[in-house]
Short mmCIF file of C-alpha atoms in Angstrom, two decimals:
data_model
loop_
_atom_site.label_atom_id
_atom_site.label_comp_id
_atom_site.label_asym_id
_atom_site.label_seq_id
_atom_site.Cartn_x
_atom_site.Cartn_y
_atom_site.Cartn_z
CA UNK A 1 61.12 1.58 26.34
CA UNK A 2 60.53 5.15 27.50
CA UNK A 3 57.26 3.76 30.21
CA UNK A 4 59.92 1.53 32.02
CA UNK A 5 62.72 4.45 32.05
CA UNK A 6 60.49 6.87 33.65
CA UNK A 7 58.61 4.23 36.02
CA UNK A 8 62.74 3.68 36.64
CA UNK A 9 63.34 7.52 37.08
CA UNK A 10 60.33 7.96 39.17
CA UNK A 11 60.03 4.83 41.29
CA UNK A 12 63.76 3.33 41.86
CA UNK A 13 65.85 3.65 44.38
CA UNK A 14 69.42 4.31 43.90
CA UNK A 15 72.31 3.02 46.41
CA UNK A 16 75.49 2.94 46.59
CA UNK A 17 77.39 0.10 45.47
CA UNK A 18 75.49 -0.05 42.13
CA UNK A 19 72.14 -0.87 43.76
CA UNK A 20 69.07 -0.27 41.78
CA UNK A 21 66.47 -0.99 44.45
CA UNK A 22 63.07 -1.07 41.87
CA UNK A 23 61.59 -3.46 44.66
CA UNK A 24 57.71 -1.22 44.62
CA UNK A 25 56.61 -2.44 41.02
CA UNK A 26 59.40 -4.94 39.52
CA UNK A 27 60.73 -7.61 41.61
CA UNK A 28 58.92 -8.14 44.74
CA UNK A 29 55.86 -6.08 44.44
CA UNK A 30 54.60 -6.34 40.56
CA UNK A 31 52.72 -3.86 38.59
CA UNK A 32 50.91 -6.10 36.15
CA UNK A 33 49.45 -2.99 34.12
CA UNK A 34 53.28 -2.47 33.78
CA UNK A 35 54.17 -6.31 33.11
CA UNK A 36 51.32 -6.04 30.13
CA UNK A 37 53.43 -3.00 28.37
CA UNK A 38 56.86 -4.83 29.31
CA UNK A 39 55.16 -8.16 27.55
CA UNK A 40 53.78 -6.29 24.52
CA UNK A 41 57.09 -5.10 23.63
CA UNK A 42 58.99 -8.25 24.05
CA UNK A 43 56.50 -9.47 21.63
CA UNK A 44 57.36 -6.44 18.98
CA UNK A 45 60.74 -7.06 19.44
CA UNK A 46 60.68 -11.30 18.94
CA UNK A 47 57.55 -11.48 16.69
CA UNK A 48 59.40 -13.12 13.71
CA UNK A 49 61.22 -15.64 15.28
CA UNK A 50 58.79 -18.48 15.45
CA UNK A 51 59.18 -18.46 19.86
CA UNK A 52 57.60 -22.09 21.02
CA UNK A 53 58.35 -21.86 24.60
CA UNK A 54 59.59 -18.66 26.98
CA UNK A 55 62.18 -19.88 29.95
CA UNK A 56 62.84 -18.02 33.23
CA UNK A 57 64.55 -18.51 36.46
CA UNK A 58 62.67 -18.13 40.07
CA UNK A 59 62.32 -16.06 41.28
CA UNK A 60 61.45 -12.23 39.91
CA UNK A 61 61.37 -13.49 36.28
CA UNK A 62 58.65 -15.46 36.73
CA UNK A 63 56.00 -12.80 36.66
CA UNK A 64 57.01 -11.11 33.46
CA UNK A 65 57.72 -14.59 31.77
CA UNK A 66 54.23 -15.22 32.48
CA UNK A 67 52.48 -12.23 31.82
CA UNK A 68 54.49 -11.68 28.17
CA UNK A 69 53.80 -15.61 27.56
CA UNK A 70 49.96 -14.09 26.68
CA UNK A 71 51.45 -12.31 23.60
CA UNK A 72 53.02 -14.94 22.51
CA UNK A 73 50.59 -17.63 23.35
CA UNK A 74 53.25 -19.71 24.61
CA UNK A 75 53.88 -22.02 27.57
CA UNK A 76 56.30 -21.15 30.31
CA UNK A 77 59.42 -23.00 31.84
CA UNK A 78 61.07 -21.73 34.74
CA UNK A 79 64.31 -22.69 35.84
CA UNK A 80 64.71 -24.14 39.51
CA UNK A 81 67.84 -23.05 41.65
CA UNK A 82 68.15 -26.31 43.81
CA UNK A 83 67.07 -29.86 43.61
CA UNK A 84 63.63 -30.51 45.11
CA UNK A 85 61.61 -33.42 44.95
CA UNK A 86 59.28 -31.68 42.59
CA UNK A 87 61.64 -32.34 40.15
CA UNK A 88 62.95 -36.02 39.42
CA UNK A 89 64.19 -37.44 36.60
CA UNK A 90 66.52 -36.49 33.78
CA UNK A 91 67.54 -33.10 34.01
CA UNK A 92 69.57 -29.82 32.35
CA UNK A 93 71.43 -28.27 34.92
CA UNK A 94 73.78 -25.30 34.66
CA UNK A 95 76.19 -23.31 37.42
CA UNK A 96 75.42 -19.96 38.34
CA UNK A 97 77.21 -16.78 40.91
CA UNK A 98 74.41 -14.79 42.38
CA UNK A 99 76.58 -11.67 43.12
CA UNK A 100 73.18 -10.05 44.91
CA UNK A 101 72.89 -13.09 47.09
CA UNK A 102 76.49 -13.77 47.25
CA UNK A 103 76.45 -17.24 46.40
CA UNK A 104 76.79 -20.20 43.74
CA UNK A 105 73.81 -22.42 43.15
CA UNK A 106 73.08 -24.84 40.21
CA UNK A 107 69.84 -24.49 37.92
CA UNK A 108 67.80 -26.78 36.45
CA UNK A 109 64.75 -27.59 34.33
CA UNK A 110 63.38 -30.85 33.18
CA UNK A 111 64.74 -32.18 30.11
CA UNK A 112 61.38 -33.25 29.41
CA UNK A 113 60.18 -29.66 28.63
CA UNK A 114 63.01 -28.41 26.51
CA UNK A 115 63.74 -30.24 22.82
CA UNK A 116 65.24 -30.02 19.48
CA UNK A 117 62.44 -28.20 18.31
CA UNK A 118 61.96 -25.64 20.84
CA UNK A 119 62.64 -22.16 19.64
CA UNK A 120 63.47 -20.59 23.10
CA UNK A 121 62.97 -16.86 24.29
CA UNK A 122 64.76 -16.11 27.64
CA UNK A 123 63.40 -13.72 30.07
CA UNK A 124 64.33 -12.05 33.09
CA UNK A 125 64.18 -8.98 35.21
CA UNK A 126 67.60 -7.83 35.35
CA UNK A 127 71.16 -8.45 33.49
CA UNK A 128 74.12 -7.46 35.03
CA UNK A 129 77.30 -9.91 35.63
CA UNK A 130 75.29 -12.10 33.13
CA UNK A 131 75.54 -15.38 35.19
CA UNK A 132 72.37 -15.93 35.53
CA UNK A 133 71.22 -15.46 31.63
CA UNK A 134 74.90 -17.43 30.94
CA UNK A 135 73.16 -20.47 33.06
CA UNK A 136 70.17 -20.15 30.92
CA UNK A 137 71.57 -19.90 27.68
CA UNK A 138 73.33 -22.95 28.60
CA UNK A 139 69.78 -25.38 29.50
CA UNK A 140 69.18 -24.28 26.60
CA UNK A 141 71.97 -25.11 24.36
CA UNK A 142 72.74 -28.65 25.81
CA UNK A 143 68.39 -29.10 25.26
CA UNK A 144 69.50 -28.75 21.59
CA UNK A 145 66.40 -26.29 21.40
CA UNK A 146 67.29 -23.04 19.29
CA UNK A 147 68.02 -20.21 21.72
CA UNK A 148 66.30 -17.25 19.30
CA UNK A 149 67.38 -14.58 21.90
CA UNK A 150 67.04 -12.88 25.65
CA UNK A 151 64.73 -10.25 26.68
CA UNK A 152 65.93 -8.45 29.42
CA UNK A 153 63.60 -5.70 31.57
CA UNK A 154 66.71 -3.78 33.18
CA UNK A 155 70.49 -4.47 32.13
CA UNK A 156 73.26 -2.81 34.06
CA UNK A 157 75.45 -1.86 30.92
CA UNK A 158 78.59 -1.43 33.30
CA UNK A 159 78.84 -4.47 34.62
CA UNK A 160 79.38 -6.21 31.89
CA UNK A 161 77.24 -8.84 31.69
CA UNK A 162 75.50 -7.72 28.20
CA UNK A 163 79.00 -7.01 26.36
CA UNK A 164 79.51 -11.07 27.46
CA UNK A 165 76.53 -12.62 26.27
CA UNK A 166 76.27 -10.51 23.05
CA UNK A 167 79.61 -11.21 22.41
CA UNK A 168 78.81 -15.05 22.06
CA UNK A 169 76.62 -14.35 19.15
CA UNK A 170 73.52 -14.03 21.50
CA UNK A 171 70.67 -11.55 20.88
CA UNK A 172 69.97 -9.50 23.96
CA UNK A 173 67.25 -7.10 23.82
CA UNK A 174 67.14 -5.27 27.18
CA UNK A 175 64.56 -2.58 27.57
CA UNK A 176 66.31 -0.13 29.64
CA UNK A 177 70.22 -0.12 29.52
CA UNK A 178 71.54 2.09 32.62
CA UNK A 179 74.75 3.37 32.11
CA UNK A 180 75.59 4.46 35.46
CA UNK A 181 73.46 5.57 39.01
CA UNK A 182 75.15 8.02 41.44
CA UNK A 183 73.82 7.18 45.19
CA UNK A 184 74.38 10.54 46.13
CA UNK A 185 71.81 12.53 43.89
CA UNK A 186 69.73 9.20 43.13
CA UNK A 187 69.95 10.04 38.91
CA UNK A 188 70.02 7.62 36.69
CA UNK A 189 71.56 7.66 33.14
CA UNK A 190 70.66 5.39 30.19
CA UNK A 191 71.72 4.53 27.10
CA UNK A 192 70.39 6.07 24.36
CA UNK B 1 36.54 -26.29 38.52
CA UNK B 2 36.41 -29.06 35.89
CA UNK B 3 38.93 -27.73 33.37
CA UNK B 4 41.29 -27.93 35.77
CA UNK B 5 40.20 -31.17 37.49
CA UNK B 6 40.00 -32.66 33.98
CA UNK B 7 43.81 -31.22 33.22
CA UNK B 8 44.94 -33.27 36.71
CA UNK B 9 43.18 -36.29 35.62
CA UNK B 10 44.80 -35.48 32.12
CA UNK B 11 48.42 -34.70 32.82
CA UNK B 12 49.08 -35.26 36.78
CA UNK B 13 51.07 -38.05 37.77
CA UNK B 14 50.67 -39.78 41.43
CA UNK B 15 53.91 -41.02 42.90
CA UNK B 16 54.25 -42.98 46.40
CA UNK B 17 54.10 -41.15 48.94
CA UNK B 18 51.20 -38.97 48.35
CA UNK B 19 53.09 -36.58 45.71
CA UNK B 20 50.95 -34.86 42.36
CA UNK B 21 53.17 -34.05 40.02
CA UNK B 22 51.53 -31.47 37.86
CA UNK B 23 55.12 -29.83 36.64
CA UNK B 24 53.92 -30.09 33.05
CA UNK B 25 51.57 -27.25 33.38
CA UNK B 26 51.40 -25.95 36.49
CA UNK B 27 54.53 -25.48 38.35
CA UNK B 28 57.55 -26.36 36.59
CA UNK B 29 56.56 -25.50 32.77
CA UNK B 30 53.33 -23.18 33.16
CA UNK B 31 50.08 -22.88 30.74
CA UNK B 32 49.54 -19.86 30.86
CA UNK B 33 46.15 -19.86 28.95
CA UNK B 34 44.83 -22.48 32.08
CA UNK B 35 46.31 -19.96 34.04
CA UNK B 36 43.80 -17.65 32.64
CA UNK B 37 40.62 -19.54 33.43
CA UNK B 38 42.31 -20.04 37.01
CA UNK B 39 42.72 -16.40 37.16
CA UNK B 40 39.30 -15.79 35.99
CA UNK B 41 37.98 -18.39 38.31
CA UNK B 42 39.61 -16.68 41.78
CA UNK B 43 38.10 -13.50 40.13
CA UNK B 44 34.66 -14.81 39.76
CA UNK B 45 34.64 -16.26 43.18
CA UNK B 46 36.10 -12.93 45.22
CA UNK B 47 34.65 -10.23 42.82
CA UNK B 48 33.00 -8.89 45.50
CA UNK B 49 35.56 -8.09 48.35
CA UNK B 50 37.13 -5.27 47.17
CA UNK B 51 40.57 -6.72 46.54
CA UNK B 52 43.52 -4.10 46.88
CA UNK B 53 46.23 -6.31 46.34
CA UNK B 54 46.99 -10.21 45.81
CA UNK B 55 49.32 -11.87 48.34
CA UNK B 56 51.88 -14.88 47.62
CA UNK B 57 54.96 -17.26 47.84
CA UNK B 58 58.14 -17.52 45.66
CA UNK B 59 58.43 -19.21 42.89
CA UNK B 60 55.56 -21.02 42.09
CA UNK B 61 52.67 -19.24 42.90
CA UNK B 62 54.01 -15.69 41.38
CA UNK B 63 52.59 -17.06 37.91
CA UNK B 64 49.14 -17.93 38.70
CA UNK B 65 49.43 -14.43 40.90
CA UNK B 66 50.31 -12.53 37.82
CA UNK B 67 47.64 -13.40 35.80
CA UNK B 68 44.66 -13.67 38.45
CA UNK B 69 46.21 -9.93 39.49
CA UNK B 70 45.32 -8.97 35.77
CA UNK B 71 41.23 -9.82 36.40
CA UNK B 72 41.38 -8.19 39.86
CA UNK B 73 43.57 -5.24 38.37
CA UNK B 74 45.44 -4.86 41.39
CA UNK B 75 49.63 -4.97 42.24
CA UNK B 76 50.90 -8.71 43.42
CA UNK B 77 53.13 -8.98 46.15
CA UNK B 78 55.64 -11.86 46.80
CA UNK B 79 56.62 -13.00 49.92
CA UNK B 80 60.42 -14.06 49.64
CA UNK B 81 62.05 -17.10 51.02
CA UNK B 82 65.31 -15.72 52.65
CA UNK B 83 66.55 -12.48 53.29
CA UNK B 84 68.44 -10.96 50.59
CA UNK B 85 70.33 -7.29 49.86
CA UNK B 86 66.97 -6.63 47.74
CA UNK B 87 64.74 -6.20 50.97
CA UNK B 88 66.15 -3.44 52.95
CA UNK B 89 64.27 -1.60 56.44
CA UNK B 90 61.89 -3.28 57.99
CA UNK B 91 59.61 -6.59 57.19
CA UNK B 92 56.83 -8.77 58.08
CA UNK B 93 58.32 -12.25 58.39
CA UNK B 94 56.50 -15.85 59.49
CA UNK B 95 58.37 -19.23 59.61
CA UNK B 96 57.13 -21.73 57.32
CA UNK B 97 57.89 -25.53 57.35
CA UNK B 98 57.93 -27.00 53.77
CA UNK B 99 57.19 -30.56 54.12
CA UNK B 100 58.27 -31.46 50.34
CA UNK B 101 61.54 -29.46 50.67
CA UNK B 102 62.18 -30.96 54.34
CA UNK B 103 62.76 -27.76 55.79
CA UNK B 104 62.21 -24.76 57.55
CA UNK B 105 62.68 -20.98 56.23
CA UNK B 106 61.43 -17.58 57.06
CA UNK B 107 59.21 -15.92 54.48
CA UNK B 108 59.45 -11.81 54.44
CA UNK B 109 57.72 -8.83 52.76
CA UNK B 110 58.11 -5.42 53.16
CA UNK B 111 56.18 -3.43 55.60
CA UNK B 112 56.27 -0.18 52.42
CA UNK B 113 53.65 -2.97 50.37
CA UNK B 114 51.32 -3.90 53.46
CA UNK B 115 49.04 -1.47 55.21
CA UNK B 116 46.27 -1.63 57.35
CA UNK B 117 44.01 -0.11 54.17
CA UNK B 118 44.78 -3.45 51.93
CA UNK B 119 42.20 -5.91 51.75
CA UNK B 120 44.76 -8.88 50.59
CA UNK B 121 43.60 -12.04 48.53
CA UNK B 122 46.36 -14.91 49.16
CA UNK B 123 47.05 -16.66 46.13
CA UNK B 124 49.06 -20.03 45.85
CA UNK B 125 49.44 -23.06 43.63
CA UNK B 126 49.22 -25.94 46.83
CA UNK B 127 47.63 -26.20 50.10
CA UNK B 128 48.69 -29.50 51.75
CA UNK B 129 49.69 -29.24 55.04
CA UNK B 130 49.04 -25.67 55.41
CA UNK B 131 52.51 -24.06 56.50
CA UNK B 132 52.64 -21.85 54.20
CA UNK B 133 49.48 -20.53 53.80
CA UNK B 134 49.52 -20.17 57.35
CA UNK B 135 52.75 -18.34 57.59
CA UNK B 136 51.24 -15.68 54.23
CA UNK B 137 47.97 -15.38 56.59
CA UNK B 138 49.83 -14.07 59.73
CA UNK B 139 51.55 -11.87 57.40
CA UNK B 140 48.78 -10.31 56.58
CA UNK B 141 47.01 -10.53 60.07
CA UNK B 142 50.76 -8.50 61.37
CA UNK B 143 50.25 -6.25 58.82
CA UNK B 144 46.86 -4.68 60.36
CA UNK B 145 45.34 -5.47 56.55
CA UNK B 146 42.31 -6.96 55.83
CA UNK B 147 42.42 -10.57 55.02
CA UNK B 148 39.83 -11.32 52.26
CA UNK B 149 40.75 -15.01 51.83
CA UNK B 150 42.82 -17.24 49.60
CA UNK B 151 42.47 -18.65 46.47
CA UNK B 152 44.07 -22.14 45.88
CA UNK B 153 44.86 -24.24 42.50
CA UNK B 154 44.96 -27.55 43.89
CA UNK B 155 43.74 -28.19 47.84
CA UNK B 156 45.43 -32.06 49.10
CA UNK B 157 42.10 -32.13 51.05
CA UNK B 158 43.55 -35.82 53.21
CA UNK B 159 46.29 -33.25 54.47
CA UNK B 160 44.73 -31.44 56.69
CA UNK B 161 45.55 -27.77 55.93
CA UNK B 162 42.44 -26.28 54.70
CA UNK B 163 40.69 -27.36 57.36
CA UNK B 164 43.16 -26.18 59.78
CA UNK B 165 42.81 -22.50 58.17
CA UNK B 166 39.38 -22.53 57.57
CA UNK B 167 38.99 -23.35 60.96
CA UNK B 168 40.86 -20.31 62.01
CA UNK B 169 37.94 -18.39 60.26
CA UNK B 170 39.90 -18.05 56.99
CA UNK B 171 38.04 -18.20 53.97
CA UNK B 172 39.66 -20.51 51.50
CA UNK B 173 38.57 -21.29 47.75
CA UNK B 174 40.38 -23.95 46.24
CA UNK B 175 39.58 -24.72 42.49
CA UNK B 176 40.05 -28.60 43.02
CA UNK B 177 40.39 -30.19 46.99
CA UNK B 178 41.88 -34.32 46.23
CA UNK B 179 40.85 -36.56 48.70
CA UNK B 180 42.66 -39.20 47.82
CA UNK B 181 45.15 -40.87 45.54
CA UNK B 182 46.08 -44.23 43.92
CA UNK B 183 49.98 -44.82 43.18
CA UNK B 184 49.28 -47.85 41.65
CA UNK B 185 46.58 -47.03 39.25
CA UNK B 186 47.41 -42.87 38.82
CA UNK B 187 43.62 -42.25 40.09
CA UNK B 188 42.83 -39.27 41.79
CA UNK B 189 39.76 -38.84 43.95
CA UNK B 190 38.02 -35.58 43.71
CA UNK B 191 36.12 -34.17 46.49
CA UNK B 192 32.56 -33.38 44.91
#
């Protein structure tokens, strides 16, 4: 999606250790106008596959989730990443390693919001390790709902995380796949 | 608002103890085209403050923030729960007590998304006891910005926080303010 790899290019931050810092219009301050182009072409991308319900994880994927849930006319679930009491009941719960946060938290969502007949699009801001999309896939699976594929916003193609979940038979469509970032002259290089 | 008062009375379930659970459409799985009339709604009721940018909390307020941001056509900022590697330099922080989570965190933005020329509109899903909305409002108040108001989904009017803020000269517009609730018969008691 050439709009995000130039908003990318022009707006993200590059440091070292493999920090892409795109903090001024993606993940803690949002630039809906973007969100709406982002959304549309999630929507080109998964318009055949017959998407009843779009799941996310708190935090950053909320706001695209939501904003690309308008194109499809679809509700929302979003994953929690620890027990509250806003949640009781029977739930799907599935491990995850934040490697940004450096820890290991469990998610969850409601079994009452994911079934058999869901036909499930995941969203989320960023794949790189693939944990957190792994932990997703997962709800999703055990729900019994049909997983019809992830849409990703950035994936880090070196670390791996992509290779992993595609290699399990999983659709991943990300719309910007970085290749590599050098810290020192702040480029970034994509995948064709 | 009675579409959304209707949807409580509809789909909201009172447990002991005071608790609404409204996790089938509002935060937990999300509608997003109620999230539209919400969005709509703020819009209609703060179309005339000159809104530069829309203010709230991880996780679930960035939804309803996302789509009232695409009425106002302004950027949404989230204020984030615990530091992390993605918020470098310097922040605005408050402490926040979060009486259904039983604890006490610091919430944070970045100083690069508040300046003394926003006029911020604080969105959020709850106002109960009023930590948190508190704790957004100082961040804005630290920030030298312009504090336009806040726009609330559902106001627990018995729990004193509104009237705490509004007392504090903060206007607040809350789409439906409960004054009451029945555990054993599911009612819930609108304030007129």
């Amino acid at each position: 999606m050439e709009l995000l790899k130039q908003r990318i290019q022009r707006d993200g931050l590059v440091k070292p250790g493999n920090v892409l810092k795109v903090d001024s219009f993606l993940n803690h301050q949002m630039d809906i106008a973007l969100f709406e182009e982002i959304g549309k072409e999630f929507q080109r991308r998964f318009s055949q596959d017959g998407v009843t319900k779009i799941l996310t994880i708190e935090a950053s994927g909320i706001g695209i989730a939501c904003i690309a849930a308008r194109y499809f006319q679809v509700p929302v679930l979003f994953a929690k990443k620890s027990q509250s009491k806003n949640i009781d009941g029977e739930v799907f719960s599935s491990r995850v390693e934040s490697f940004t946060h450096g820890r290991i938290y469990d998610i969850l969502v409601s079994k009452k919001y994911l079934s058999e007949q869901d036909r499930v699009l995941v969203i989320d801001d960023f794949l790189a390790k693939g944990s957190a999309l792994e932990g997703l896939c997962k709800l999703v699976e055990d729900s019994g709902a049909t997983l019809v594929g992830a849409g990703i916003v950035i994936e880090k193609g070196f670390q791996g995380g992509g290779a992993l979940i595609r290699g399990r038979g999983v659709r991943v469509e990300s719309l910007a796949i970085i290749d590599g970032m050098d810290d020192q002259t702040g480029q970034v290089f994509f995948r064709d």
